[in-house]
mmCIF file of C-alpha atoms and ligand atoms in Angstrom:
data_model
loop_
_atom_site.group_PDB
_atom_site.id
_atom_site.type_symbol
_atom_site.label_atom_id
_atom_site.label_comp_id
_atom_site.label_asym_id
_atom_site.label_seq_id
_atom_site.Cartn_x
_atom_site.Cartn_y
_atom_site.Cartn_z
ATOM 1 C CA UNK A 1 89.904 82.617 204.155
ATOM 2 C CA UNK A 2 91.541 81.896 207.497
ATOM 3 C CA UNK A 3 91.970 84.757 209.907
ATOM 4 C CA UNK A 4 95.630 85.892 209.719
ATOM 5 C CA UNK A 5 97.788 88.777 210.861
ATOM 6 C CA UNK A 6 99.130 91.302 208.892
ATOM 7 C CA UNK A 7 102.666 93.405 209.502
ATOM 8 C CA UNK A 8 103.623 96.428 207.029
ATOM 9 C CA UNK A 9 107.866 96.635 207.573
ATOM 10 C CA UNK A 10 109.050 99.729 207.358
ATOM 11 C CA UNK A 11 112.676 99.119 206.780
ATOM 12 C CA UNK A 12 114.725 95.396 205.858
ATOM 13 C CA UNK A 13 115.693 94.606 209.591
ATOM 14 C CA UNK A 14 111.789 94.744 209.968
ATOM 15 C CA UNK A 15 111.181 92.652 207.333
ATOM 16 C CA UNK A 16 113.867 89.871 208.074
ATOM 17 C CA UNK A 17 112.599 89.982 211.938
ATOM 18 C CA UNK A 18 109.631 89.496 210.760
ATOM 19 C CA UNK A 19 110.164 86.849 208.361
ATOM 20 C CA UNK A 20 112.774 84.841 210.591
ATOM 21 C CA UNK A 21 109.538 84.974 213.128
ATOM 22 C CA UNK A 22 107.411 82.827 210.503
ATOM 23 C CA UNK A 23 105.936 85.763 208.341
ATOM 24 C CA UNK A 24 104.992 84.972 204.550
ATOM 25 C CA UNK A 25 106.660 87.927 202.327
ATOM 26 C CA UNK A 26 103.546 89.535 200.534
ATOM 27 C CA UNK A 27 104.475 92.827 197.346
ATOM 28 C CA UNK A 28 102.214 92.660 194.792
ATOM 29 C CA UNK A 29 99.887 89.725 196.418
ATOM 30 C CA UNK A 30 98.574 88.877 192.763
ATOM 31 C CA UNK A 31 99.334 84.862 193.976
ATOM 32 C CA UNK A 32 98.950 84.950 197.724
ATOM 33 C CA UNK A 33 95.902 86.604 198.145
ATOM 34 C CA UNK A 34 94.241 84.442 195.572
ATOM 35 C CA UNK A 35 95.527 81.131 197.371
ATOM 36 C CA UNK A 36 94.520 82.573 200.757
ATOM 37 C CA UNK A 37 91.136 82.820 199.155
ATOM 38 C CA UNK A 38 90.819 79.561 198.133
ATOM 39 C CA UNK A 39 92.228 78.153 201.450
ATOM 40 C CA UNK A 40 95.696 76.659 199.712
ATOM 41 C CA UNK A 41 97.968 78.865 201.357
ATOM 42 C CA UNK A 42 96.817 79.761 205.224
ATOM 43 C CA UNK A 43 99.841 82.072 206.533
ATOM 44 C CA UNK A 44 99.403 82.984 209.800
ATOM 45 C CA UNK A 45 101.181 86.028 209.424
ATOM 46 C CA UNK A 46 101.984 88.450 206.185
ATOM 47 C CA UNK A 47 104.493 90.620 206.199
ATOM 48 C CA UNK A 48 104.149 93.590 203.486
ATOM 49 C CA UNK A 49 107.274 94.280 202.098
ATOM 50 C CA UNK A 50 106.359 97.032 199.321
ATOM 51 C CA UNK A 51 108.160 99.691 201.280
ATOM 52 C CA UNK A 52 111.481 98.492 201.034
ATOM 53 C CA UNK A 53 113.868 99.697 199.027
ATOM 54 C CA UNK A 54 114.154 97.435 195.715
ATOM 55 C CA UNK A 55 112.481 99.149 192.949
ATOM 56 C CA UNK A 56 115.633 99.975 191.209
ATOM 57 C CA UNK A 57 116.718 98.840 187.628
ATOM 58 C CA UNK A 58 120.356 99.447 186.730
ATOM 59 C CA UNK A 59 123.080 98.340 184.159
ATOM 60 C CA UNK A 60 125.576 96.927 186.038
ATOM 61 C CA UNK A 61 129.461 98.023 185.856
ATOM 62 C CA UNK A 62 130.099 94.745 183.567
ATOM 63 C CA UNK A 63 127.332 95.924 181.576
ATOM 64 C CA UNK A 64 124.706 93.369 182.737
ATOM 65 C CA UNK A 65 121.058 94.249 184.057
ATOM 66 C CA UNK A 66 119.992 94.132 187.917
ATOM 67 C CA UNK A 67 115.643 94.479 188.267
ATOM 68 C CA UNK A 68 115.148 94.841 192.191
ATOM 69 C CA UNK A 69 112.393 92.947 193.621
ATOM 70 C CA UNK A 70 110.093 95.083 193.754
ATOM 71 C CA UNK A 71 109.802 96.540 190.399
ATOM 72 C CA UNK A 72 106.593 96.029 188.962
ATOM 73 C CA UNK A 73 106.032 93.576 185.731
ATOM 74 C CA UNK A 74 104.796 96.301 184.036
ATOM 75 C CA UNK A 75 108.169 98.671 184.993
ATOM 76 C CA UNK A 76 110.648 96.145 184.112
ATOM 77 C CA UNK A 77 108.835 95.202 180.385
ATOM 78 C CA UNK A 78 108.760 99.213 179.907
ATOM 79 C CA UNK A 79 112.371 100.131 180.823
ATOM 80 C CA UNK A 80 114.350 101.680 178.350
ATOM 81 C CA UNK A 81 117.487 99.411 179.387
ATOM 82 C CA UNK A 82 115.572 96.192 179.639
ATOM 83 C CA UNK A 83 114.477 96.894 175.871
ATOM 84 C CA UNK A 84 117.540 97.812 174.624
ATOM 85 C CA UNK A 85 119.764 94.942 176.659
ATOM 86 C CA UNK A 86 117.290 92.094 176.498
ATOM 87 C CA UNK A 87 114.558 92.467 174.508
ATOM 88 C CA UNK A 88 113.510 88.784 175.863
ATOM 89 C CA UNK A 89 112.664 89.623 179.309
ATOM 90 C CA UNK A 90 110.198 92.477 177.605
ATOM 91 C CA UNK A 91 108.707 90.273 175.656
ATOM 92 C CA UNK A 92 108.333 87.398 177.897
ATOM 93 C CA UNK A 93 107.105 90.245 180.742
ATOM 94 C CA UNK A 94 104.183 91.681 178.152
ATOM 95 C CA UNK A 95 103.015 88.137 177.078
ATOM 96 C CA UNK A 96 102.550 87.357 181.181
ATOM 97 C CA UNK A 97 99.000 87.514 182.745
ATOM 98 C CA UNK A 98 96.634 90.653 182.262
ATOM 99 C CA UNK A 99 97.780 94.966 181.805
ATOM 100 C CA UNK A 100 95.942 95.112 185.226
ATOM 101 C CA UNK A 101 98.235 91.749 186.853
ATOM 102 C CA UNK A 102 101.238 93.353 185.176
ATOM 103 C CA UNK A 103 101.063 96.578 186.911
ATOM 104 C CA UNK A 104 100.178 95.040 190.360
ATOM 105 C CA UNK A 105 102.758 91.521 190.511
ATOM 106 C CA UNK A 106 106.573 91.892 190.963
ATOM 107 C CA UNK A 107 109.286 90.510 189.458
ATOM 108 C CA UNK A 108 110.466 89.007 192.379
ATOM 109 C CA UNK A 109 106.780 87.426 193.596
ATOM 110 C CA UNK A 110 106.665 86.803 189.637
ATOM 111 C CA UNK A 111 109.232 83.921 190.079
ATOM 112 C CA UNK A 112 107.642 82.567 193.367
ATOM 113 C CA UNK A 113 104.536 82.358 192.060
ATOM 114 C CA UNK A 114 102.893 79.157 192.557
ATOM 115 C CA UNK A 115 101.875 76.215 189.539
ATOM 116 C CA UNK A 116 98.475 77.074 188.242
ATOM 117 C CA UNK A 117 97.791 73.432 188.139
ATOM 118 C CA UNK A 118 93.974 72.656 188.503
ATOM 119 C CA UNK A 119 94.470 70.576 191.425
ATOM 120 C CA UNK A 120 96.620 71.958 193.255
ATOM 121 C CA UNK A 121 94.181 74.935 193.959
ATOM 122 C CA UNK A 122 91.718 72.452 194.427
ATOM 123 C CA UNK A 123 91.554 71.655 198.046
ATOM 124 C CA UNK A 124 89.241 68.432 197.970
ATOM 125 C CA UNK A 125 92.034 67.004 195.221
ATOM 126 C CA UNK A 126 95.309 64.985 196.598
ATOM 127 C CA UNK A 127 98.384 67.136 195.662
ATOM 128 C CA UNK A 128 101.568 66.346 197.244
ATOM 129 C CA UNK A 129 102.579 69.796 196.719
ATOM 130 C CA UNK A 130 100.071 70.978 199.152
ATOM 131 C CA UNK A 131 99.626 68.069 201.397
ATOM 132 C CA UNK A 132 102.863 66.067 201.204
ATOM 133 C CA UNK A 133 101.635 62.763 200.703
ATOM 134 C CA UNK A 134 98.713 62.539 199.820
ATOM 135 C CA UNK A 135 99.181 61.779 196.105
ATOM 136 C CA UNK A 136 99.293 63.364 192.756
ATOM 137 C CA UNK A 137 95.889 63.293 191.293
ATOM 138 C CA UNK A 138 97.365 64.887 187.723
ATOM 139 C CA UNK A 139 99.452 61.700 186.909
ATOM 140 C CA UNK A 140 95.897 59.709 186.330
ATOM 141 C CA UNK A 141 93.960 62.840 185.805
ATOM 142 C CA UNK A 142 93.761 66.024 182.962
ATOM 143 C CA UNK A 143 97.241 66.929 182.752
ATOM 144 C CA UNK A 144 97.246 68.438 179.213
ATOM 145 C CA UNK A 145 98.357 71.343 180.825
ATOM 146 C CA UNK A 146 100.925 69.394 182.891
ATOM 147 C CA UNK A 147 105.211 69.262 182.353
ATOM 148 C CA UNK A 148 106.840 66.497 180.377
ATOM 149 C CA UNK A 149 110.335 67.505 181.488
ATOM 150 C CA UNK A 150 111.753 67.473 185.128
ATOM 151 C CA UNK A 151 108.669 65.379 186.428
ATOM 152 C CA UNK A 152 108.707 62.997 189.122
ATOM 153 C CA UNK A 153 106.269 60.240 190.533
ATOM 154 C CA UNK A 154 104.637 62.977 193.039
ATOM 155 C CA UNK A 155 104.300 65.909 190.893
ATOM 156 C CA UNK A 156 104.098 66.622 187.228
ATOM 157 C CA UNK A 157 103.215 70.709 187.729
ATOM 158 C CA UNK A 158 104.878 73.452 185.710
ATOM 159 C CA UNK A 159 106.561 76.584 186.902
ATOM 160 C CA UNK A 160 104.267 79.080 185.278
ATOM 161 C CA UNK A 161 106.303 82.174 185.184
ATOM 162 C CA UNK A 162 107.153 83.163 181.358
ATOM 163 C CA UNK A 163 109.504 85.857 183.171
ATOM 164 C CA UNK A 164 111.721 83.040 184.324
ATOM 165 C CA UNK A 165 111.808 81.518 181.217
ATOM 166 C CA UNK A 166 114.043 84.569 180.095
ATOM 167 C CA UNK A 167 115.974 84.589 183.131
ATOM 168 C CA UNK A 168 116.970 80.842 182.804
ATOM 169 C CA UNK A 169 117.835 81.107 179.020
ATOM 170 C CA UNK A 170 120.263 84.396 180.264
ATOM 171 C CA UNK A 171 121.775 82.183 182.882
ATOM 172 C CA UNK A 172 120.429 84.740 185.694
ATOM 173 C CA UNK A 173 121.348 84.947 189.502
ATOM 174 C CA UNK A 174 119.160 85.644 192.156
ATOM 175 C CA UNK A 175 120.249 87.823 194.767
ATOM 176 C CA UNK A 176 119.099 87.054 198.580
ATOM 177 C CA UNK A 177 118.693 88.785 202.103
ATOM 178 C CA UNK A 178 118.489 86.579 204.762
ATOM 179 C CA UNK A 179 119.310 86.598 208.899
ATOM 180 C CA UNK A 180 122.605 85.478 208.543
ATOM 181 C CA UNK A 181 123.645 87.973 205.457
ATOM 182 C CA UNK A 182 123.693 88.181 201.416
ATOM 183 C CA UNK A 183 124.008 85.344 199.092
ATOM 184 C CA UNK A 184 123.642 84.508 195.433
ATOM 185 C CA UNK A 185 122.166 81.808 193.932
ATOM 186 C CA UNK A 186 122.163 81.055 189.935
ATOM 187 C CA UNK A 187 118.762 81.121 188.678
ATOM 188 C CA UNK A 188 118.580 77.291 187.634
ATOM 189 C CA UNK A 189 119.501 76.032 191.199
ATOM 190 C CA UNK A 190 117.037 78.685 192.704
ATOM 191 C CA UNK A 191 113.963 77.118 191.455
ATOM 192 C CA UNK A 192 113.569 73.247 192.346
ATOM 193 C CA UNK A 193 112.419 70.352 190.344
ATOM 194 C CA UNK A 194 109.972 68.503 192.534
ATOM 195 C CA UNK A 195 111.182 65.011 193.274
ATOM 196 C CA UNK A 196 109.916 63.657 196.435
ATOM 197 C CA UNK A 197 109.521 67.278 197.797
ATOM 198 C CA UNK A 198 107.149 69.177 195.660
ATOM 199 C CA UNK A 199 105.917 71.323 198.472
ATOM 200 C CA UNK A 200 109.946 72.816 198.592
ATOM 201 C CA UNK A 201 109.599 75.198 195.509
ATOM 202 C CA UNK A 202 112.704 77.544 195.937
ATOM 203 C CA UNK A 203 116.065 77.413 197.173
ATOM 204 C CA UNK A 204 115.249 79.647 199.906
ATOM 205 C CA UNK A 205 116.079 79.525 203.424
ATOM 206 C CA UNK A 206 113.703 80.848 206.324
ATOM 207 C CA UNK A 207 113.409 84.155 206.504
ATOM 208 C CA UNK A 208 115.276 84.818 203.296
ATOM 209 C CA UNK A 209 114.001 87.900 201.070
ATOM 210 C CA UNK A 210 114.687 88.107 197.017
ATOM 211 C CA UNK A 211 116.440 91.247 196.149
ATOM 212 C CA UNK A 212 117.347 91.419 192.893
ATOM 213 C CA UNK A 213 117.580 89.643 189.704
ATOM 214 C CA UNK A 214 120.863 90.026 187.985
ATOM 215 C CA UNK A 215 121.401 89.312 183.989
ATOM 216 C CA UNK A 216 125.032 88.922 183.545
ATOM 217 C CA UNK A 217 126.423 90.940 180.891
ATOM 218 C CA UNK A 218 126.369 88.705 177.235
ATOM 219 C CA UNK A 219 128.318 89.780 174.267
ATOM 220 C CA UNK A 220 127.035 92.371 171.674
ATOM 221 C CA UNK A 221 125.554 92.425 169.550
ATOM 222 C CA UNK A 222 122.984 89.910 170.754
ATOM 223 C CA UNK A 223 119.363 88.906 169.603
ATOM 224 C CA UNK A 224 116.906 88.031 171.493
ATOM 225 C CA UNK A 225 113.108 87.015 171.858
ATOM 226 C CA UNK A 226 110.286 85.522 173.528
ATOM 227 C CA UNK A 227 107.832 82.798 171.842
ATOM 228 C CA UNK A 228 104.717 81.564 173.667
ATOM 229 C CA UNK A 229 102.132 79.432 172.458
ATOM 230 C CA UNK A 230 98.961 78.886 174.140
ATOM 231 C CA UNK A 231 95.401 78.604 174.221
ATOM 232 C CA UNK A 232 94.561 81.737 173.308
ATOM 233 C CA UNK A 233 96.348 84.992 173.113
ATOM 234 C CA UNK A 234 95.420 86.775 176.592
ATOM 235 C CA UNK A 235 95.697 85.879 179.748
ATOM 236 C CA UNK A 236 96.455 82.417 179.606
ATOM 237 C CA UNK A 237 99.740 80.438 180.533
ATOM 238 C CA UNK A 238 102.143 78.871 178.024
ATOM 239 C CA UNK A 239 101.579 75.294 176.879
ATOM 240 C CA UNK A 240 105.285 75.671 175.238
ATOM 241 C CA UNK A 241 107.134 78.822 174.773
ATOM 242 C CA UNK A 242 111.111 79.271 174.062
ATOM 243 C CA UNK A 243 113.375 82.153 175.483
ATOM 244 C CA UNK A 244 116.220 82.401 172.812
ATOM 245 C CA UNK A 245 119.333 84.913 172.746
ATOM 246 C CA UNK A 246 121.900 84.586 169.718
ATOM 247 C CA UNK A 247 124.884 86.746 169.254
ATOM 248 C CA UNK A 248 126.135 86.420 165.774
ATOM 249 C CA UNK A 249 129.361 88.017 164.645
ATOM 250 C CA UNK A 250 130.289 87.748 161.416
ATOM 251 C CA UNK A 251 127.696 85.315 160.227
ATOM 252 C CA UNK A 252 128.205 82.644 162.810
ATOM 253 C CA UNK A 253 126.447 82.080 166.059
ATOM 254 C CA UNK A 254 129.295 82.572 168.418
ATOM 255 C CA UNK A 255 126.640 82.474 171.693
ATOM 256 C CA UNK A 256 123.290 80.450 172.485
ATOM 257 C CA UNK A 257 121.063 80.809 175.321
ATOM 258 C CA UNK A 258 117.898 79.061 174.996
ATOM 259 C CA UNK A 259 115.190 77.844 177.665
ATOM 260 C CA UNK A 260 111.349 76.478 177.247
ATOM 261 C CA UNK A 261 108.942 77.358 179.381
ATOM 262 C CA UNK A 262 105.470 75.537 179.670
ATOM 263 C CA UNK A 263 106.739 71.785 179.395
ATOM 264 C CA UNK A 264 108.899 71.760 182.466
ATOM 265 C CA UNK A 265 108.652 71.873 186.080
ATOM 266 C CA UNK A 266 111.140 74.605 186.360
ATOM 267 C CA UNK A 267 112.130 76.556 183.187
ATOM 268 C CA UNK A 268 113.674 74.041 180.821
ATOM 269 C CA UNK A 269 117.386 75.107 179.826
ATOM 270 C CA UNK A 270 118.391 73.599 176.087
ATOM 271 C CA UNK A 271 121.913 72.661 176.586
ATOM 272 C CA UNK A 272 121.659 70.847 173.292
ATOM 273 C CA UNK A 273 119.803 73.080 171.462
ATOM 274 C CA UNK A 274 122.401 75.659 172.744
ATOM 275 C CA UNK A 275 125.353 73.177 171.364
ATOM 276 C CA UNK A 276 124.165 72.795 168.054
ATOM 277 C CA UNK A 277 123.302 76.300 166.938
ATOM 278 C CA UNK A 278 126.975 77.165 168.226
ATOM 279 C CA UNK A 279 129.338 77.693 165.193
ATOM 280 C CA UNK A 280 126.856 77.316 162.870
ATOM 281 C CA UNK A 281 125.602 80.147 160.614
ATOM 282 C CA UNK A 282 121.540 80.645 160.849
ATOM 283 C CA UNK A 283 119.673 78.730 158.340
ATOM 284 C CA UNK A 284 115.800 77.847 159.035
ATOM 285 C CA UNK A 285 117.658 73.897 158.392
ATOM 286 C CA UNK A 286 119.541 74.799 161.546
ATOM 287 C CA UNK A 287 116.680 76.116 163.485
ATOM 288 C CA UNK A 288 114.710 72.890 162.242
ATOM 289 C CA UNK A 289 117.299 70.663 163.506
ATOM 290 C CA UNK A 290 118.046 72.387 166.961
ATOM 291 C CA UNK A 291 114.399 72.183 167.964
ATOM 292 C CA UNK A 292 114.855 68.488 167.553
ATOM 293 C CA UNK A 293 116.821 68.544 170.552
ATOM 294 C CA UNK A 294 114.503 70.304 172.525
ATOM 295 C CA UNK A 295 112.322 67.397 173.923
ATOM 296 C CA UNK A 296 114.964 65.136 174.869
ATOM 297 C CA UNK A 297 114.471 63.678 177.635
ATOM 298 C CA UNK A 298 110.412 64.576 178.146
ATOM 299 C CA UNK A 299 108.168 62.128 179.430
ATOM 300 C CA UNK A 300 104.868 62.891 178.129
ATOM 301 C CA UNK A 301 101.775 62.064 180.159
ATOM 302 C CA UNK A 302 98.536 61.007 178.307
ATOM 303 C CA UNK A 303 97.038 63.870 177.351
ATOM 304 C CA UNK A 304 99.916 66.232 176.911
ATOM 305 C CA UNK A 305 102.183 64.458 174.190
ATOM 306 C CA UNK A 306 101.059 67.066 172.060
ATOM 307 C CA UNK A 307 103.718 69.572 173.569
ATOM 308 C CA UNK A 308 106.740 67.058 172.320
ATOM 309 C CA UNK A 309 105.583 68.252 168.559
ATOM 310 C CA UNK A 310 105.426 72.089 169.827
ATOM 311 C CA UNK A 311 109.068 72.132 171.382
ATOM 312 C CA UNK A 312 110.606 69.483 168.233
ATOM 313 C CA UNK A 313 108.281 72.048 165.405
ATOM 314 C CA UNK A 314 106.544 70.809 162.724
ATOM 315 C CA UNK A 315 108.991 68.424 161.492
ATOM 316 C CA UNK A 316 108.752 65.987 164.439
ATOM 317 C CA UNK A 317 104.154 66.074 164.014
ATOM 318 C CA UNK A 318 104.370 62.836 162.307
ATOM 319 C CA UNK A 319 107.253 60.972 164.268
ATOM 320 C CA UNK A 320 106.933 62.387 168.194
ATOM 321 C CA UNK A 321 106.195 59.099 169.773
HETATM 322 FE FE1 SF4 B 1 99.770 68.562 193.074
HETATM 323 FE FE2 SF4 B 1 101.882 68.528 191.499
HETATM 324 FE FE3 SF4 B 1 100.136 66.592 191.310
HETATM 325 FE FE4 SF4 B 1 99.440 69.053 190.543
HETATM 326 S S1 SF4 B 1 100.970 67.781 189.593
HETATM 327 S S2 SF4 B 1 98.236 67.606 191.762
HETATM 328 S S3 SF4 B 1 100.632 70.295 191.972
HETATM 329 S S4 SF4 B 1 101.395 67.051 193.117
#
C-alpha cells in the first residue's frame, strides 16, 4: 500500500474543502481499501465522510423513496418503507456481496464501486481503465465474466453493483453536493459507458459528494423483483440478473421498468422489453417474447456468448448466434 493521509470531516464544508483539495471520499471503504491494498487505487489523501449527516431514509411528499448516502446496504434492504415501496431494491440489496460487506458498504460507495474485472485489479495486466492507454487485455483474454452491452474497443468491464440495477430499472436520480452547490443527475447519465475514457466512471465533478438516491414515486399497485444468476449463490457477482417493476391495473400492464445487470457496462435499461410488456396482459408467452428483446444490441466476446441465452431465456439456447 502507498503511504497516504487520512482526514475524518466533521461537518459537509469539511468534507467539500477537503475533497475540492484532491481528497478521495472514503464511508464504508469495502472497495477502496481493498484497491489501496492491491496498489490500483493510490489516493494521496482520504477523506472519511461517515460523520456526515446522510443516513436518512424517507418517503418523499410525492410518495417516492430518498436512501441518503450513507445508509448502510444492510439498513436500506431492512427498511420497512424500502420493502413495502420497492421490494426490488431489497432484493437486489440482500443478493449483493456477504451479511458482513452488507453491513459495512453504503449505498452511495455501493454505486461507485469499481468493476471486479480480473485485470483490472491486476497491476502487471494492461487496463485502460487504470492506465489510460495501455490496452485492454480482456478483449483477447478470459472475459466470460465480461459485458456484451455498452462495450467499446478499450474496455469491455461491467458495473458490478446489483443495487444499481434496481435503481436504473426505477429510473432513479442521484442527488449531488459539490463546491459550487446541489445538482441532480438521473441515474442512467450518472454512471458512464466507457468509450475511449474508461478510467471516467461517474458523472461526477471534483469535489462532488453523493447525497442521496431518490426513487421517484411509480403508480400503485406495483410489482416488483430482483433476479440474479450466477456462479453460485453467495458472494459472487451476477453473470445476468433483471430488475423488473410492473404495475397492473385491471389485468393489463399499464407500467414497465426493467434493467439487466451483469451483461452491461453500466446497468442495462430494456426500453424494448419495457415497450412490449406495455398494454399487454401477463402471460408466460409475453414474458417469453419480451426477454427476446433483451439482448439487442449485445456484442458478445468469445467466451461470454453464453449470457445472450440468459437475458433472451431458454427459448433463444438453440438460436443465440
Ligand atoms: Fe481494464 Fe476494462 Fe479491459 Fe478490464 S475490460 S482490462 S477494466 S480496460
Amino acid at each position: 500500500m502507498h503511504p497516504f493521509s487520512y482526514t475524518r470531516a466533521a461537518n459537509t464544508r469539511q468534507a467539500l474543502d477537503a475533497g475540492r483539495a484532491g481528497g478521495r471520499y472514503i464511508a464504508g471503504g469495502t472497495t477502496l481499501v481493498d484497491l489501496m491494498r492491491e496498489t490500483v487505487e493510490r489516493p494521496r489523501t482520504i477523506v472519511d465522510i461517515s460523520a456526515l449527516p446522510l443516513r436518512e431514509i424517507m418517503v418523499t411528499r410525492r410518495g417516492g423513496l430518498r436512501i441518503g448516502a450513507l445508509v448502510r446496504m444492510s439498513e436500506a434492504a431492512a427498511h420497512r418503507g424500502v420493502r413495502a415501496l420497492y421490494p426490488v431494491i431489497s432484493q437486489a440489496l440482500e443478493l449483493s456481496a456477504s451479511a458482513q460487506l452488507r453491513n459495512m458498504a453504503t449505498i452511495g460507495g455501493n454505486i461507485m464501486q469499481r468493476t471486479r474485472c480480473t485485470y483490472f485489479r491486476d497491476v502487471t495486466a494492461a487496463c485502460n481503465k487504470r492506465e489510460p492507454g495501455s490496452g485492454c487485455a480482456a478483449l483477447h483474454g478470459v472475459n466470460r465474466t465480461h459485458a456484451i452491452l455498452g462495450t467499446s474497443d478499450d474496455c469491455v468491464a461491467t458495473h458490478p453493483s446489483d443495487a444499481a440495477v434496481a435503481f436504473t430499472a426505477l429510473e432513479a436520480t442521484v442527488h449531488l453536493l459539490g463546491p459550487d452547490g446541489e445538482r441532480t443527475v438521473p441515474f442512467a447519465d450518472f454512471l458512464l459507458r466507457p468509450g475511449s475514457t474508461p478510467n471516467r466512471e461517474q458523472a461526477l465533478r471534483k469535489g462532488e459528494l453523493i447525497t442521496s438516491v431518490e426513487i421517484p414515486a411509480l403508480p400503485r399497485p406495483l410489482q416488483s423483483g430482483y433476479l440474479k444468476v450466477r456462479d453460485r449463490q453467495s458472494y459472487e457477482f451476477a453473470l445476468t440478473s433483471a430488475a423488473v417493476a410492473l404495475h397492473i391495473r385491471g389485468g393489463v400492464i399499464h407500467e414497465a421498468k426493467v434493467a439487466a445487470g451483469g451483461v452491461g457496462t453500466v446497468p442495462w435499461k430494456l426500453p424494448a422489453v419495457e415497450r412490449e410488456l406495455i398494454g399487454q396482459r401477463p402471460s408466460n408467452v409475453l414474458w417469453t417474447k419480451a426477454a427476446e428483446r433483451a439482448a439487442d444490441g449485445a456484442r458478445p466476446l468469445r467466451h461470454n456468448r453464453f449470457k445472450v441465452e440468459l437475458l433472451n431465456g431458454p427459448s433463444s439456447a438453440n438460436c443465440a448466434s
